[in-house]
mmCIF file of N, CA and C in Angstrom:
data_model
loop_
_atom_site.group_PDB
_atom_site.id
_atom_site.type_symbol
_atom_site.label_atom_id
_atom_site.label_comp_id
_atom_site.label_asym_id
_atom_site.label_seq_id
_atom_site.Cartn_x
_atom_site.Cartn_y
_atom_site.Cartn_z
ATOM 1 N N UNK A 119 93.170 98.821 58.619
ATOM 2 C CA UNK A 119 93.924 99.839 59.327
ATOM 3 C C UNK A 119 94.416 99.329 60.676
ATOM 4 N N UNK A 120 93.563 98.641 61.422
ATOM 5 C CA UNK A 120 93.947 98.148 62.734
ATOM 6 C C UNK A 120 95.141 97.236 62.661
ATOM 7 N N UNK A 121 95.240 96.479 61.603
ATOM 8 C CA UNK A 121 96.355 95.560 61.450
ATOM 9 C C UNK A 121 97.650 96.313 61.241
ATOM 10 N N UNK A 122 97.619 97.383 60.461
ATOM 11 C CA UNK A 122 98.820 98.170 60.217
ATOM 12 C C UNK A 122 99.279 98.869 61.496
ATOM 13 N N UNK A 123 98.320 99.411 62.269
ATOM 14 C CA UNK A 123 98.681 100.089 63.511
ATOM 15 C C UNK A 123 99.303 99.086 64.462
ATOM 16 N N UNK A 124 98.662 97.938 64.575
ATOM 17 C CA UNK A 124 99.177 96.914 65.460
ATOM 18 C C UNK A 124 100.570 96.488 65.026
ATOM 19 N N UNK A 125 100.763 96.317 63.728
ATOM 20 C CA UNK A 125 102.079 95.921 63.236
ATOM 21 C C UNK A 125 103.088 97.014 63.505
ATOM 22 N N UNK A 126 102.655 98.261 63.362
ATOM 23 C CA UNK A 126 103.561 99.379 63.603
ATOM 24 C C UNK A 126 103.941 99.460 65.071
ATOM 25 N N UNK A 127 102.993 99.233 65.968
ATOM 26 C CA UNK A 127 103.288 99.273 67.403
ATOM 27 C C UNK A 127 104.223 98.137 67.755
ATOM 28 N N UNK A 128 103.930 96.963 67.240
ATOM 29 C CA UNK A 128 104.781 95.816 67.524
ATOM 30 C C UNK A 128 106.193 96.044 67.009
ATOM 31 N N UNK A 129 106.310 96.641 65.828
ATOM 32 C CA UNK A 129 107.635 96.875 65.252
ATOM 33 C C UNK A 129 108.361 97.955 66.042
ATOM 34 N N UNK A 130 107.630 99.021 66.416
ATOM 35 C CA UNK A 130 108.270 100.139 67.092
ATOM 36 C C UNK A 130 108.672 99.792 68.523
ATOM 37 N N UNK A 131 107.820 99.137 69.297
ATOM 38 C CA UNK A 131 108.079 98.874 70.711
ATOM 39 C C UNK A 131 108.563 97.461 70.979
ATOM 40 N N UNK A 132 108.503 96.628 70.030
ATOM 41 C CA UNK A 132 108.870 95.235 70.242
ATOM 42 C C UNK A 132 107.643 94.484 70.703
ATOM 43 N N UNK A 133 107.289 93.396 70.070
ATOM 44 C CA UNK A 133 106.069 92.648 70.329
ATOM 45 C C UNK A 133 105.960 92.178 71.763
ATOM 46 N N UNK A 134 107.001 91.603 72.321
ATOM 47 C CA UNK A 134 106.949 91.065 73.672
ATOM 48 C C UNK A 134 106.844 92.172 74.718
ATOM 49 N N UNK A 135 107.580 93.251 74.504
ATOM 50 C CA UNK A 135 107.529 94.357 75.463
ATOM 51 C C UNK A 135 106.143 94.984 75.512
ATOM 52 N N UNK A 136 105.554 95.139 74.338
ATOM 53 C CA UNK A 136 104.225 95.728 74.278
ATOM 54 C C UNK A 136 103.211 94.822 74.969
ATOM 55 N N UNK A 137 103.253 93.540 74.707
ATOM 56 C CA UNK A 137 102.326 92.587 75.327
ATOM 57 C C UNK A 137 102.491 92.592 76.844
ATOM 58 N N UNK A 138 103.742 92.643 77.309
ATOM 59 C CA UNK A 138 103.985 92.689 78.753
ATOM 60 C C UNK A 138 103.448 93.980 79.364
ATOM 61 N N UNK A 139 103.599 95.074 78.650
ATOM 62 C CA UNK A 139 103.102 96.359 79.153
ATOM 63 C C UNK A 139 101.580 96.332 79.256
ATOM 64 N N UNK A 140 100.917 95.779 78.237
ATOM 65 C CA UNK A 140 99.458 95.682 78.266
ATOM 66 C C UNK A 140 99.023 94.772 79.405
ATOM 67 N N UNK A 141 99.693 93.655 79.569
ATOM 68 C CA UNK A 141 99.358 92.728 80.647
ATOM 69 C C UNK A 141 99.582 93.371 82.010
ATOM 70 N N UNK A 142 100.682 94.084 82.174
ATOM 71 C CA UNK A 142 100.970 94.768 83.438
ATOM 72 C C UNK A 142 99.891 95.798 83.752
ATOM 73 N N UNK A 143 99.438 96.511 82.716
ATOM 74 C CA UNK A 143 98.389 97.509 82.917
ATOM 75 C C UNK A 143 97.100 96.824 83.356
ATOM 76 N N UNK A 144 96.772 95.700 82.725
ATOM 77 C CA UNK A 144 95.553 94.974 83.088
ATOM 78 C C UNK A 144 95.642 94.448 84.526
ATOM 79 N N UNK A 145 96.790 93.930 84.904
ATOM 80 C CA UNK A 145 96.985 93.429 86.261
ATOM 81 C C UNK A 145 96.852 94.576 87.259
ATOM 82 N N UNK A 146 97.438 95.719 86.933
ATOM 83 C CA UNK A 146 97.347 96.881 87.823
ATOM 84 C C UNK A 146 95.899 97.342 87.967
ATOM 85 N N UNK A 147 95.140 97.324 86.864
ATOM 86 C CA UNK A 147 93.735 97.702 86.934
ATOM 87 C C UNK A 147 92.946 96.715 87.793
ATOM 88 N N UNK A 148 93.234 95.432 87.648
ATOM 89 C CA UNK A 148 92.553 94.420 88.457
ATOM 90 C C UNK A 148 92.887 94.593 89.935
ATOM 91 N N UNK A 149 94.132 94.879 90.243
ATOM 92 C CA UNK A 149 94.529 95.109 91.633
ATOM 93 C C UNK A 149 93.849 96.351 92.197
ATOM 94 N N UNK A 150 93.719 97.392 91.378
ATOM 95 C CA UNK A 150 93.032 98.601 91.823
ATOM 96 C C UNK A 150 91.565 98.301 92.108
ATOM 97 N N UNK A 151 90.920 97.521 91.234
ATOM 98 C CA UNK A 151 89.523 97.124 91.457
ATOM 99 C C UNK A 151 89.401 96.301 92.731
ATOM 100 N N UNK A 152 90.326 95.395 92.930
ATOM 101 C CA UNK A 152 90.320 94.538 94.122
ATOM 102 C C UNK A 152 90.478 95.390 95.386
ATOM 103 N N UNK A 153 91.397 96.324 95.352
ATOM 104 C CA UNK A 153 91.606 97.217 96.492
ATOM 105 C C UNK A 153 90.362 98.056 96.755
ATOM 106 N N UNK A 154 89.750 98.555 95.699
ATOM 107 C CA UNK A 154 88.530 99.351 95.840
ATOM 108 C C UNK A 154 87.428 98.514 96.483
ATOM 109 N N UNK A 155 87.323 97.244 96.077
ATOM 110 C CA UNK A 155 86.324 96.339 96.658
ATOM 111 C C UNK A 155 86.548 96.191 98.164
ATOM 112 N N UNK A 156 87.811 95.971 98.569
ATOM 113 C CA UNK A 156 88.093 95.780 99.996
ATOM 114 C C UNK A 156 87.840 97.046 100.800
ATOM 115 N N UNK A 157 88.108 98.196 100.221
ATOM 116 C CA UNK A 157 87.827 99.462 100.903
ATOM 117 C C UNK A 157 86.318 99.635 101.075
ATOM 118 N N UNK A 158 85.556 99.363 100.017
ATOM 119 C CA UNK A 158 84.102 99.479 100.101
ATOM 120 C C UNK A 158 83.532 98.480 101.101
ATOM 121 N N UNK A 159 84.081 97.267 101.114
ATOM 122 C CA UNK A 159 83.624 96.248 102.056
ATOM 123 C C UNK A 159 83.908 96.689 103.493
ATOM 124 N N UNK A 160 85.095 97.226 103.740
ATOM 125 C CA UNK A 160 85.449 97.693 105.081
ATOM 126 C C UNK A 160 84.544 98.845 105.512
ATOM 127 N N UNK A 161 84.234 99.751 104.586
ATOM 128 C CA UNK A 161 83.337 100.864 104.912
ATOM 129 C C UNK A 161 81.936 100.348 105.252
ATOM 130 N N UNK A 162 81.456 99.362 104.491
ATOM 131 C CA UNK A 162 80.144 98.774 104.759
ATOM 132 C C UNK A 162 80.137 98.112 106.129
ATOM 133 N N UNK A 163 81.177 97.336 106.450
ATOM 134 C CA UNK A 163 81.253 96.662 107.748
ATOM 135 C C UNK A 163 81.331 97.668 108.891
ATOM 136 N N UNK A 164 82.033 98.765 108.667
ATOM 137 C CA UNK A 164 82.128 99.822 109.675
ATOM 138 C C UNK A 164 80.747 100.424 109.939
ATOM 139 N N UNK A 165 80.009 100.723 108.852
ATOM 140 C CA UNK A 165 78.667 101.284 109.011
ATOM 141 C C UNK A 165 77.742 100.285 109.709
ATOM 142 N N UNK A 166 77.882 98.998 109.375
ATOM 143 C CA UNK A 166 77.052 97.969 110.009
ATOM 144 C C UNK A 166 77.358 97.881 111.501
ATOM 145 N N UNK A 167 78.633 97.954 111.864
ATOM 146 C CA UNK A 167 79.018 97.896 113.276
ATOM 147 C C UNK A 167 78.485 99.109 114.034
ATOM 148 N N UNK A 168 78.542 100.269 113.410
ATOM 149 C CA UNK A 168 78.029 101.490 114.047
ATOM 150 C C UNK A 168 76.520 101.376 114.251
ATOM 151 N N UNK A 169 75.822 100.906 113.228
ATOM 152 C CA UNK A 169 74.369 100.744 113.320
ATOM 153 C C UNK A 169 74.008 99.747 114.420
ATOM 154 N N UNK A 170 74.748 98.655 114.489
ATOM 155 C CA UNK A 170 74.499 97.649 115.528
ATOM 156 C C UNK A 170 74.749 98.232 116.916
ATOM 157 N N UNK A 171 75.833 98.972 117.072
ATOM 158 C CA UNK A 171 76.142 99.582 118.367
ATOM 159 C C UNK A 171 75.080 100.603 118.761
ATOM 160 N N UNK A 172 74.605 101.367 117.786
ATOM 161 C CA UNK A 172 73.545 102.335 118.084
ATOM 162 C C UNK A 172 72.274 101.620 118.524
ATOM 163 N N UNK A 173 71.965 100.499 117.860
ATOM 164 C CA UNK A 173 70.796 99.714 118.247
ATOM 165 C C UNK A 173 70.943 99.153 119.649
ATOM 166 N N UNK A 174 72.135 98.643 119.977
ATOM 167 C CA UNK A 174 72.387 98.126 121.320
ATOM 168 C C UNK A 174 72.248 99.229 122.368
ATOM 169 N N UNK A 175 72.758 100.397 122.046
ATOM 170 C CA UNK A 175 72.667 101.521 122.990
ATOM 171 C C UNK A 175 71.213 101.921 123.198
ATOM 172 N N UNK A 176 70.436 101.949 122.127
ATOM 173 C CA UNK A 176 69.018 102.302 122.243
ATOM 174 C C UNK A 176 68.265 101.254 123.064
ATOM 175 N N UNK A 177 68.580 99.975 122.849
ATOM 176 C CA UNK A 177 67.938 98.904 123.623
ATOM 177 C C UNK A 177 68.291 99.027 125.102
ATOM 178 N N UNK A 178 69.543 99.327 125.402
ATOM 179 C CA UNK A 178 69.963 99.484 126.800
ATOM 180 C C UNK A 178 69.251 100.667 127.446
ATOM 181 N N UNK A 179 69.099 101.746 126.688
ATOM 182 C CA UNK A 179 68.384 102.916 127.217
ATOM 183 C C UNK A 179 66.916 102.580 127.481
ATOM 184 N N UNK A 180 66.303 101.833 126.565
ATOM 185 C CA UNK A 180 64.901 101.453 126.752
ATOM 186 C C UNK A 180 64.741 100.564 127.990
ATOM 187 N N UNK A 181 65.671 99.632 128.192
ATOM 188 C CA UNK A 181 65.625 98.786 129.383
ATOM 189 C C UNK A 181 65.810 99.616 130.649
ATOM 190 N N UNK A 182 66.752 100.535 130.604
ATOM 191 C CA UNK A 182 66.999 101.394 131.758
ATOM 192 C C UNK A 182 65.755 102.215 132.087
ATOM 193 N N UNK A 183 65.122 102.763 131.056
ATOM 194 C CA UNK A 183 63.891 103.535 131.265
ATOM 195 C C UNK A 183 62.790 102.651 131.839
ATOM 196 N N UNK A 184 62.703 101.411 131.336
ATOM 197 C CA UNK A 184 61.676 100.487 131.839
ATOM 198 C C UNK A 184 61.926 100.154 133.301
ATOM 199 N N UNK A 185 63.192 99.942 133.678
ATOM 200 C CA UNK A 185 63.511 99.654 135.074
ATOM 201 C C UNK A 185 63.185 100.849 135.959
ATOM 202 N N UNK A 186 63.449 102.047 135.449
ATOM 203 C CA UNK A 186 63.108 103.247 136.216
ATOM 204 C C UNK A 186 61.602 103.356 136.417
ATOM 205 N N UNK A 187 60.837 102.944 135.414
ATOM 206 C CA UNK A 187 59.378 103.056 135.476
ATOM 207 C C UNK A 187 58.760 102.002 136.385
ATOM 208 N N UNK A 188 59.181 100.746 136.226
ATOM 209 C CA UNK A 188 58.526 99.660 136.962
ATOM 210 C C UNK A 188 59.337 99.170 138.152
ATOM 211 N N UNK A 189 60.489 99.735 138.359
ATOM 212 C CA UNK A 189 61.322 99.319 139.481
ATOM 213 C C UNK A 189 61.918 97.941 139.258
ATOM 214 N N UNK A 190 62.063 97.200 140.335
ATOM 215 C CA UNK A 190 62.706 95.894 140.265
ATOM 216 C C UNK A 190 61.725 94.765 139.960
ATOM 217 N N UNK A 191 60.483 95.083 139.700
ATOM 218 C CA UNK A 191 59.500 94.020 139.482
ATOM 219 C C UNK A 191 59.833 93.188 138.248
ATOM 220 N N UNK A 192 60.392 93.795 137.218
ATOM 221 C CA UNK A 192 60.771 93.029 136.030
ATOM 222 C C UNK A 192 61.888 92.045 136.358
ATOM 223 N N UNK A 193 62.831 92.464 137.164
ATOM 224 C CA UNK A 193 63.919 91.572 137.572
ATOM 225 C C UNK A 193 63.361 90.415 138.388
ATOM 226 N N UNK A 194 62.455 90.717 139.289
ATOM 227 C CA UNK A 194 61.836 89.662 140.098
ATOM 228 C C UNK A 194 61.070 88.684 139.217
ATOM 229 N N UNK A 195 60.382 89.203 138.199
ATOM 230 C CA UNK A 195 59.654 88.341 137.270
ATOM 231 C C UNK A 195 60.625 87.416 136.543
ATOM 232 N N UNK A 196 61.746 87.962 136.083
ATOM 233 C CA UNK A 196 62.748 87.143 135.387
ATOM 234 C C UNK A 196 63.327 86.079 136.321
ATOM 235 N N UNK A 197 63.528 86.411 137.588
ATOM 236 C CA UNK A 197 64.021 85.421 138.560
ATOM 237 C C UNK A 197 63.019 84.296 138.722
ATOM 238 N N UNK A 198 61.723 84.644 138.804
ATOM 239 C CA UNK A 198 60.698 83.608 138.961
ATOM 240 C C UNK A 198 60.626 82.725 137.711
ATOM 241 N N UNK A 199 60.741 83.337 136.544
ATOM 242 C CA UNK A 199 60.731 82.550 135.308
ATOM 243 C C UNK A 199 61.929 81.607 135.255
ATOM 244 N N UNK A 200 63.091 82.094 135.687
ATOM 245 C CA UNK A 200 64.285 81.245 135.726
ATOM 246 C C UNK A 200 64.096 80.104 136.709
ATOM 247 N N UNK A 201 63.492 80.397 137.861
ATOM 248 C CA UNK A 201 63.243 79.353 138.859
ATOM 249 C C UNK A 201 62.289 78.305 138.310
ATOM 250 N N UNK A 202 61.265 78.737 137.560
ATOM 251 C CA UNK A 202 60.343 77.778 136.948
ATOM 252 C C UNK A 202 61.065 76.885 135.951
ATOM 253 N N UNK A 203 61.931 77.475 135.147
ATOM 254 C CA UNK A 203 62.713 76.691 134.176
ATOM 255 C C UNK A 203 63.605 75.682 134.883
ATOM 256 N N UNK A 204 64.258 76.123 135.942
ATOM 257 C CA UNK A 204 65.141 75.228 136.707
ATOM 258 C C UNK A 204 64.326 74.101 137.332
ATOM 259 N N UNK A 205 63.187 74.435 137.893
ATOM 260 C CA UNK A 205 62.334 73.413 138.517
ATOM 261 C C UNK A 205 61.848 72.417 137.474
ATOM 262 N N UNK A 206 61.477 72.892 136.301
ATOM 263 C CA UNK A 206 61.015 71.990 135.244
ATOM 264 C C UNK A 206 62.138 71.055 134.803
ATOM 265 N N UNK A 207 63.361 71.585 134.700
ATOM 266 C CA UNK A 207 64.502 70.747 134.319
ATOM 267 C C UNK A 207 64.804 69.710 135.398
ATOM 268 N N UNK A 208 64.755 70.133 136.652
ATOM 269 C CA UNK A 208 65.023 69.199 137.753
ATOM 270 C C UNK A 208 63.938 68.140 137.853
ATOM 271 N N UNK A 209 62.689 68.527 137.602
ATOM 272 C CA UNK A 209 61.584 67.567 137.692
ATOM 273 C C UNK A 209 61.720 66.479 136.628
ATOM 274 N N UNK A 210 62.265 66.833 135.476
ATOM 275 C CA UNK A 210 62.435 65.860 134.401
ATOM 276 C C UNK A 210 63.697 65.040 134.525
ATOM 277 N N UNK A 211 64.537 65.375 135.472
ATOM 278 C CA UNK A 211 65.805 64.686 135.640
ATOM 279 C C UNK A 211 65.619 63.414 136.456
ATOM 280 N N UNK A 212 66.408 62.393 136.163
ATOM 281 C CA UNK A 212 66.357 61.148 136.936
ATOM 282 C C UNK A 212 67.236 61.240 138.173
ATOM 283 N N UNK A 213 68.056 62.263 138.235
ATOM 284 C CA UNK A 213 68.916 62.455 139.403
ATOM 285 C C UNK A 213 68.099 63.051 140.547
ATOM 286 N N UNK A 214 68.486 62.750 141.743
ATOM 287 C CA UNK A 214 67.809 63.286 142.913
ATOM 288 C C UNK A 214 68.588 64.499 143.393
ATOM 289 N N UNK A 215 67.877 65.578 143.619
ATOM 290 C CA UNK A 215 68.510 66.804 144.098
ATOM 291 C C UNK A 215 67.806 67.202 145.387
ATOM 292 N N UNK A 216 68.584 67.464 146.421
ATOM 293 C CA UNK A 216 68.033 67.895 147.701
ATOM 294 C C UNK A 216 68.310 69.375 147.882
ATOM 295 N N UNK A 217 67.276 70.111 148.190
ATOM 296 C CA UNK A 217 67.418 71.535 148.471
ATOM 297 C C UNK A 217 66.985 71.768 149.904
ATOM 298 N N UNK A 218 67.692 72.633 150.604
ATOM 299 C CA UNK A 218 67.295 72.917 151.986
ATOM 300 C C UNK A 218 65.894 73.520 152.029
ATOM 301 N N UNK A 219 65.096 73.037 152.968
ATOM 302 C CA UNK A 219 63.717 73.487 153.073
ATOM 303 C C UNK A 219 63.607 74.918 153.584
ATOM 304 N N UNK A 220 64.495 75.296 154.462
ATOM 305 C CA UNK A 220 64.365 76.593 155.106
ATOM 306 C C UNK A 220 65.097 77.716 154.378
ATOM 307 N N UNK A 221 65.676 77.451 153.234
ATOM 308 C CA UNK A 221 66.427 78.488 152.511
ATOM 309 C C UNK A 221 65.755 78.738 151.157
ATOM 310 N N UNK A 222 65.619 79.986 150.801
ATOM 311 C CA UNK A 222 65.168 80.336 149.457
ATOM 312 C C UNK A 222 66.390 80.532 148.592
ATOM 313 N N UNK A 223 67.189 79.490 148.419
ATOM 314 C CA UNK A 223 68.527 79.648 147.834
ATOM 315 C C UNK A 223 68.521 80.079 146.377
ATOM 316 N N UNK A 224 67.518 79.737 145.606
ATOM 317 C CA UNK A 224 67.527 80.118 144.194
ATOM 318 C C UNK A 224 67.199 81.583 143.997
ATOM 319 N N UNK A 225 66.282 82.090 144.775
ATOM 320 C CA UNK A 225 65.816 83.442 144.548
ATOM 321 C C UNK A 225 66.056 84.378 145.716
ATOM 322 N N UNK A 226 66.686 83.895 146.735
ATOM 323 C CA UNK A 226 66.833 84.681 147.950
ATOM 324 C C UNK A 226 65.473 85.124 148.475
ATOM 325 N N UNK A 227 64.501 84.228 148.379
ATOM 326 C CA UNK A 227 63.158 84.525 148.861
ATOM 327 C C UNK A 227 63.036 84.082 150.307
ATOM 328 N N UNK A 228 62.179 84.738 151.047
ATOM 329 C CA UNK A 228 61.976 84.260 152.422
ATOM 330 C C UNK A 228 61.355 82.877 152.413
ATOM 331 N N UNK A 229 61.746 82.060 153.384
ATOM 332 C CA UNK A 229 61.263 80.676 153.447
ATOM 333 C C UNK A 229 59.817 80.608 153.889
#
């Protein structure tokens, strides 16, 4: 039966026209799938960006709350840690670096 139907379709619509129509339909379906994929991908990336931004905002709020609680002591601690890192790098360097004795130039500390 399938052979007769196929022969009838080919005879009625013309073999080449029918094949082109089927191919065009398949191409259109593939393009629709491709478009759907890109839309879903864009939606996923949008949700990921929103989630990341929300996380950044929450982290900034937590830092702000911590600064309100402990004042500037955390900043001072970070400055001292940075100064230690700089001193360690300079100590390992073969270059000679002169720093003024009477200035706390790295940390704005009293001499």
